[in-house]
PDB file of C-alpha atoms in Angstrom:
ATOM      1  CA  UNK A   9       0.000   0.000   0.000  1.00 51.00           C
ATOM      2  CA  UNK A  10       2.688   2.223   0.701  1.00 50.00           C
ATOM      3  CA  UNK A  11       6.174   2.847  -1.819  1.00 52.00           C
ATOM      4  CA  UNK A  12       8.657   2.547   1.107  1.00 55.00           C
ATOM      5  CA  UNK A  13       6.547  -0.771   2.166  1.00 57.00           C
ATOM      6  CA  UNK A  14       8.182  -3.813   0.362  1.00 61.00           C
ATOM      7  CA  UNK A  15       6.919  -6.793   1.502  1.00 64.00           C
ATOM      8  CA  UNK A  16       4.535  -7.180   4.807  1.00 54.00           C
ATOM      9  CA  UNK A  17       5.484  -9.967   7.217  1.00 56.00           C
ATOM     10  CA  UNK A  18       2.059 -10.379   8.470  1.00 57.00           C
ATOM     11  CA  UNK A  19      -1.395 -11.597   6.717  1.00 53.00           C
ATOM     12  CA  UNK A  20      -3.518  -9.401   8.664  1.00 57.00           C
ATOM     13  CA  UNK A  21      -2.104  -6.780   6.479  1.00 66.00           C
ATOM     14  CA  UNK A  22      -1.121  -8.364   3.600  1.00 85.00           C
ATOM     15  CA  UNK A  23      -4.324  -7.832   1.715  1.00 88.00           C
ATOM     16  CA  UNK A  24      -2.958  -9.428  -1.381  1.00 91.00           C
ATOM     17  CA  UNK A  25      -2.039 -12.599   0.192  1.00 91.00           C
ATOM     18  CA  UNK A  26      -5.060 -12.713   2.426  1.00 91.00           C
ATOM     19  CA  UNK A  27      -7.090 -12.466  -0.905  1.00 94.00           C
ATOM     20  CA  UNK A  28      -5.029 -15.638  -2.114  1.00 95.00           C
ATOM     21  CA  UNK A  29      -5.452 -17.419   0.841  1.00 94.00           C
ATOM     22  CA  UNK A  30      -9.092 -17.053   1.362  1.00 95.00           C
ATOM     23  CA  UNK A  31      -9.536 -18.183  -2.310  1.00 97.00           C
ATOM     24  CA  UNK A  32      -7.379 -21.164  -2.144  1.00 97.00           C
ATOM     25  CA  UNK A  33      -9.101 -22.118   0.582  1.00 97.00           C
ATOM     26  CA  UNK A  34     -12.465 -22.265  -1.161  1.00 97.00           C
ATOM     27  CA  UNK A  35     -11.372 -23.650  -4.347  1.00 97.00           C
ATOM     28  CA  UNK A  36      -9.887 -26.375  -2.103  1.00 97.00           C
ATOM     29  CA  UNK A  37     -13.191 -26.829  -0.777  1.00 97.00           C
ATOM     30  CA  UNK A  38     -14.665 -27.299  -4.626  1.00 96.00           C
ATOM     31  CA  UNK A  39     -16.439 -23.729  -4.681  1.00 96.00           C
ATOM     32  CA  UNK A  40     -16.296 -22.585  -8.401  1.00 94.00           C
ATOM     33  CA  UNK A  41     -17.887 -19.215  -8.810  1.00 95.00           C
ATOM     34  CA  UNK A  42     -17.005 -16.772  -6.029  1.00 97.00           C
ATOM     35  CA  UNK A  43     -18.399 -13.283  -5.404  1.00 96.00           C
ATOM     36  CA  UNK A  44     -16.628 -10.494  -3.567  1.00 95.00           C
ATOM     37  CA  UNK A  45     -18.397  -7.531  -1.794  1.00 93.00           C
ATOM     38  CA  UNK A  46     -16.833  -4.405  -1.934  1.00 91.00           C
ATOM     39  CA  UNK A  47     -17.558  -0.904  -0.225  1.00 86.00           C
ATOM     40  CA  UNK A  48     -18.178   1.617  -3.276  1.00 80.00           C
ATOM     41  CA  UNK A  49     -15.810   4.175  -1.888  1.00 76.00           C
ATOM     42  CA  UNK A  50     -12.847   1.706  -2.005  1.00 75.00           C
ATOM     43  CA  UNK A  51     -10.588   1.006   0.707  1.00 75.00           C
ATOM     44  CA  UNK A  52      -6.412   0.496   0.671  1.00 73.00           C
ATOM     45  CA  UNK A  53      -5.714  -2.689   0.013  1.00 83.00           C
ATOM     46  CA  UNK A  54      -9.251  -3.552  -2.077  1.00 88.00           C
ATOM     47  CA  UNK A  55      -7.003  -4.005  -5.203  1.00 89.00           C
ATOM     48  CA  UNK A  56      -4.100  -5.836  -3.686  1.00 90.00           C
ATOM     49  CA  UNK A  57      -6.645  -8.197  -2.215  1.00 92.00           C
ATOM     50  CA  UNK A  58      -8.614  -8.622  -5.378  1.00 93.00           C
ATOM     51  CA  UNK A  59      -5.189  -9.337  -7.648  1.00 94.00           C
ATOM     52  CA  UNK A  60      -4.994 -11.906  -4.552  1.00 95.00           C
ATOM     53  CA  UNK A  61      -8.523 -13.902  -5.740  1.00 96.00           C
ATOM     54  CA  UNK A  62      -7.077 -13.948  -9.169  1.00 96.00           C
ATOM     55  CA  UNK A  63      -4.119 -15.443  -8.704  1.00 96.00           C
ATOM     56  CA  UNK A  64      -5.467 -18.063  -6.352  1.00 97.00           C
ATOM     57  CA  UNK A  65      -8.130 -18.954  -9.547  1.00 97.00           C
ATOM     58  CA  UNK A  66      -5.708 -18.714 -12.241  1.00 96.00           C
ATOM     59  CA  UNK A  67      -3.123 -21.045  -9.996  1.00 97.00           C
ATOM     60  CA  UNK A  68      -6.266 -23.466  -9.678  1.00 97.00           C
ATOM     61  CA  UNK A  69      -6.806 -23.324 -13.511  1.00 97.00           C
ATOM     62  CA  UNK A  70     -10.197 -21.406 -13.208  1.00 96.00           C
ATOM     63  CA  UNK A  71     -11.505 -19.381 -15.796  1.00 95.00           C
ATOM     64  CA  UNK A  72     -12.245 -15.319 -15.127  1.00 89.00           C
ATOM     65  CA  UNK A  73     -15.449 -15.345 -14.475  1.00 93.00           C
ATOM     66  CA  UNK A  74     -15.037 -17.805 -11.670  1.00 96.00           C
ATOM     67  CA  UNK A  75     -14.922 -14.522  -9.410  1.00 96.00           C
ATOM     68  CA  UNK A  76     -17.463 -12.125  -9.487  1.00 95.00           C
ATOM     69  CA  UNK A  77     -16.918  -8.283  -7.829  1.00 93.00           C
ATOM     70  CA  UNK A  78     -19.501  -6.272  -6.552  1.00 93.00           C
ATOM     71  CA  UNK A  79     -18.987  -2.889  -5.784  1.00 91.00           C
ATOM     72  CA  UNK A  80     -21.989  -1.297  -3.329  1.00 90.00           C
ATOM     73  CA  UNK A  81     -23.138   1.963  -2.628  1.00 86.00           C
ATOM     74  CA  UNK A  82     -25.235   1.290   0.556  1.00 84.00           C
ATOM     75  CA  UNK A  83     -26.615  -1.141   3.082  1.00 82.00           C
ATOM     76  CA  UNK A  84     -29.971  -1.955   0.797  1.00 85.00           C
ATOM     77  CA  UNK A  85     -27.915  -2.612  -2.624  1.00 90.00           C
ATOM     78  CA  UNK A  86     -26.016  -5.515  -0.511  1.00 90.00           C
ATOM     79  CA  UNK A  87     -29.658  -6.904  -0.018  1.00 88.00           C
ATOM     80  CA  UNK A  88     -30.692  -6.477  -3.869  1.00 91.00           C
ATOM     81  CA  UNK A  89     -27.369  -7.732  -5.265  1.00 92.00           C
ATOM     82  CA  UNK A  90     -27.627 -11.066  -3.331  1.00 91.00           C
ATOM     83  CA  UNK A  91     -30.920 -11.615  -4.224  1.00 90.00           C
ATOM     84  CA  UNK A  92     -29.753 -10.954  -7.922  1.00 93.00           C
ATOM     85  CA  UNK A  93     -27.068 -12.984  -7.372  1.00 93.00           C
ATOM     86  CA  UNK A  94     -28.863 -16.530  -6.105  1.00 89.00           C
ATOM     87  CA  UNK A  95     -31.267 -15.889  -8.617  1.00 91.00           C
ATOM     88  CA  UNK A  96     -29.265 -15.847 -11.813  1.00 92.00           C
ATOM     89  CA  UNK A  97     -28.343 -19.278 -14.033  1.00 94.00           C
ATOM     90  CA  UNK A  98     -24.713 -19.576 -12.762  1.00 92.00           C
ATOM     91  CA  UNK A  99     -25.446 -18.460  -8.648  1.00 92.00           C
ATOM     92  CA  UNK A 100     -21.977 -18.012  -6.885  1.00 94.00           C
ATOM     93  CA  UNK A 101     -21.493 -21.066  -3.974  1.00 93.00           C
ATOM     94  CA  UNK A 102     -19.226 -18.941  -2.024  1.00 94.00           C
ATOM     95  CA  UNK A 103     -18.794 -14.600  -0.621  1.00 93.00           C
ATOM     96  CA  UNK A 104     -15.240 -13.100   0.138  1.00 94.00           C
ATOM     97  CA  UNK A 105     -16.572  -9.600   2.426  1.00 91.00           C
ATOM     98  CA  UNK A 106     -14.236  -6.722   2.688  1.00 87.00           C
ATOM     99  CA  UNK A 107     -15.511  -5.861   5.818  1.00 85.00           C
ATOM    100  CA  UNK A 108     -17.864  -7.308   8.754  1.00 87.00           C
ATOM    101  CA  UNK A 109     -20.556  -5.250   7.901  1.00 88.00           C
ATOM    102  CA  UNK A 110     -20.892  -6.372   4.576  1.00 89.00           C
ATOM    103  CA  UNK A 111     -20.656 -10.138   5.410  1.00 90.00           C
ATOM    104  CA  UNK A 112     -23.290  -9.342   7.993  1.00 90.00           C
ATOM    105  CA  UNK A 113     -25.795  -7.355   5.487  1.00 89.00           C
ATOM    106  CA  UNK A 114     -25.047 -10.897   2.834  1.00 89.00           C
ATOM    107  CA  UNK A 115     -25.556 -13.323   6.062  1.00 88.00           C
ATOM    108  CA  UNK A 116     -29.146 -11.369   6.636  1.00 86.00           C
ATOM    109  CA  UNK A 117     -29.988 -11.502   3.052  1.00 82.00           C
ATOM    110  CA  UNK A 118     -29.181 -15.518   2.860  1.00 79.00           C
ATOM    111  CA  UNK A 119     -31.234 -15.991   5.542  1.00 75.00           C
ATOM    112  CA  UNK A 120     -34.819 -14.105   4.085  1.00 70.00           C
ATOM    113  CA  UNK A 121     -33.993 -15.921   1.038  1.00 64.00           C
ATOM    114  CA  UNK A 122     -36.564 -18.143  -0.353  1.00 50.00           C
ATOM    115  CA  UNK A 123     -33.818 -19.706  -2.387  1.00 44.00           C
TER     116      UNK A 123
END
């Protein structure tokens, strides 16, 4: 995150390889399309963590879309985009959240699901 910053020697902040690990882990686990949930506004680290998730897929041999990246404005587009999301032809099996609240807001959502 920062120029003078080389190389981090813990994943707590290594947002790159905590992307990588997380995916790993759930490709390990047989999940094949992933989705991400991002705050809108960005945060440091959201792009280290998301060139993370790719290289964990591409090391696995998955294709691009096996990772999909939502980007959201406020606490109801969380709602609406999971709803989208288990409703489409090719629902993801597994959620990466950048932060608690958003797994929270997705964990709600799965739960009023009829699906």
């Amino acid at each position: 995150l920062y120029t003078s910053v080389k190389q981090l020697a813990s994943v707590d902040v290594d947002n790159r390889e905590t992307g990588r690990l997380l995916t790993d882990y759930l490709v390990k686990r047989g999940h094949r399309r992933i989705v991400t949930l991002e705050n809108s506004r960005g945060c440091p680290g959201d792009n280290h963590f998301d060139d993370g998730v790719r290289e964990a897929l591409t090391a696995a041999g998955m294709p691009p879309n096996a990772v999909l990246v939502r980007y959201l404005p406020n606490d109801e587009a969380v709602s609406h985009e999971m709803n989208a999301l288990l409703a489409s032809d090719d629902p993801p099996t597994a959620l990466l959240a950048r932060s608690a609240r958003l797994a929270q807001m997705a964990h709600a959502s799965l739960k009023l699901s009829s699906l």
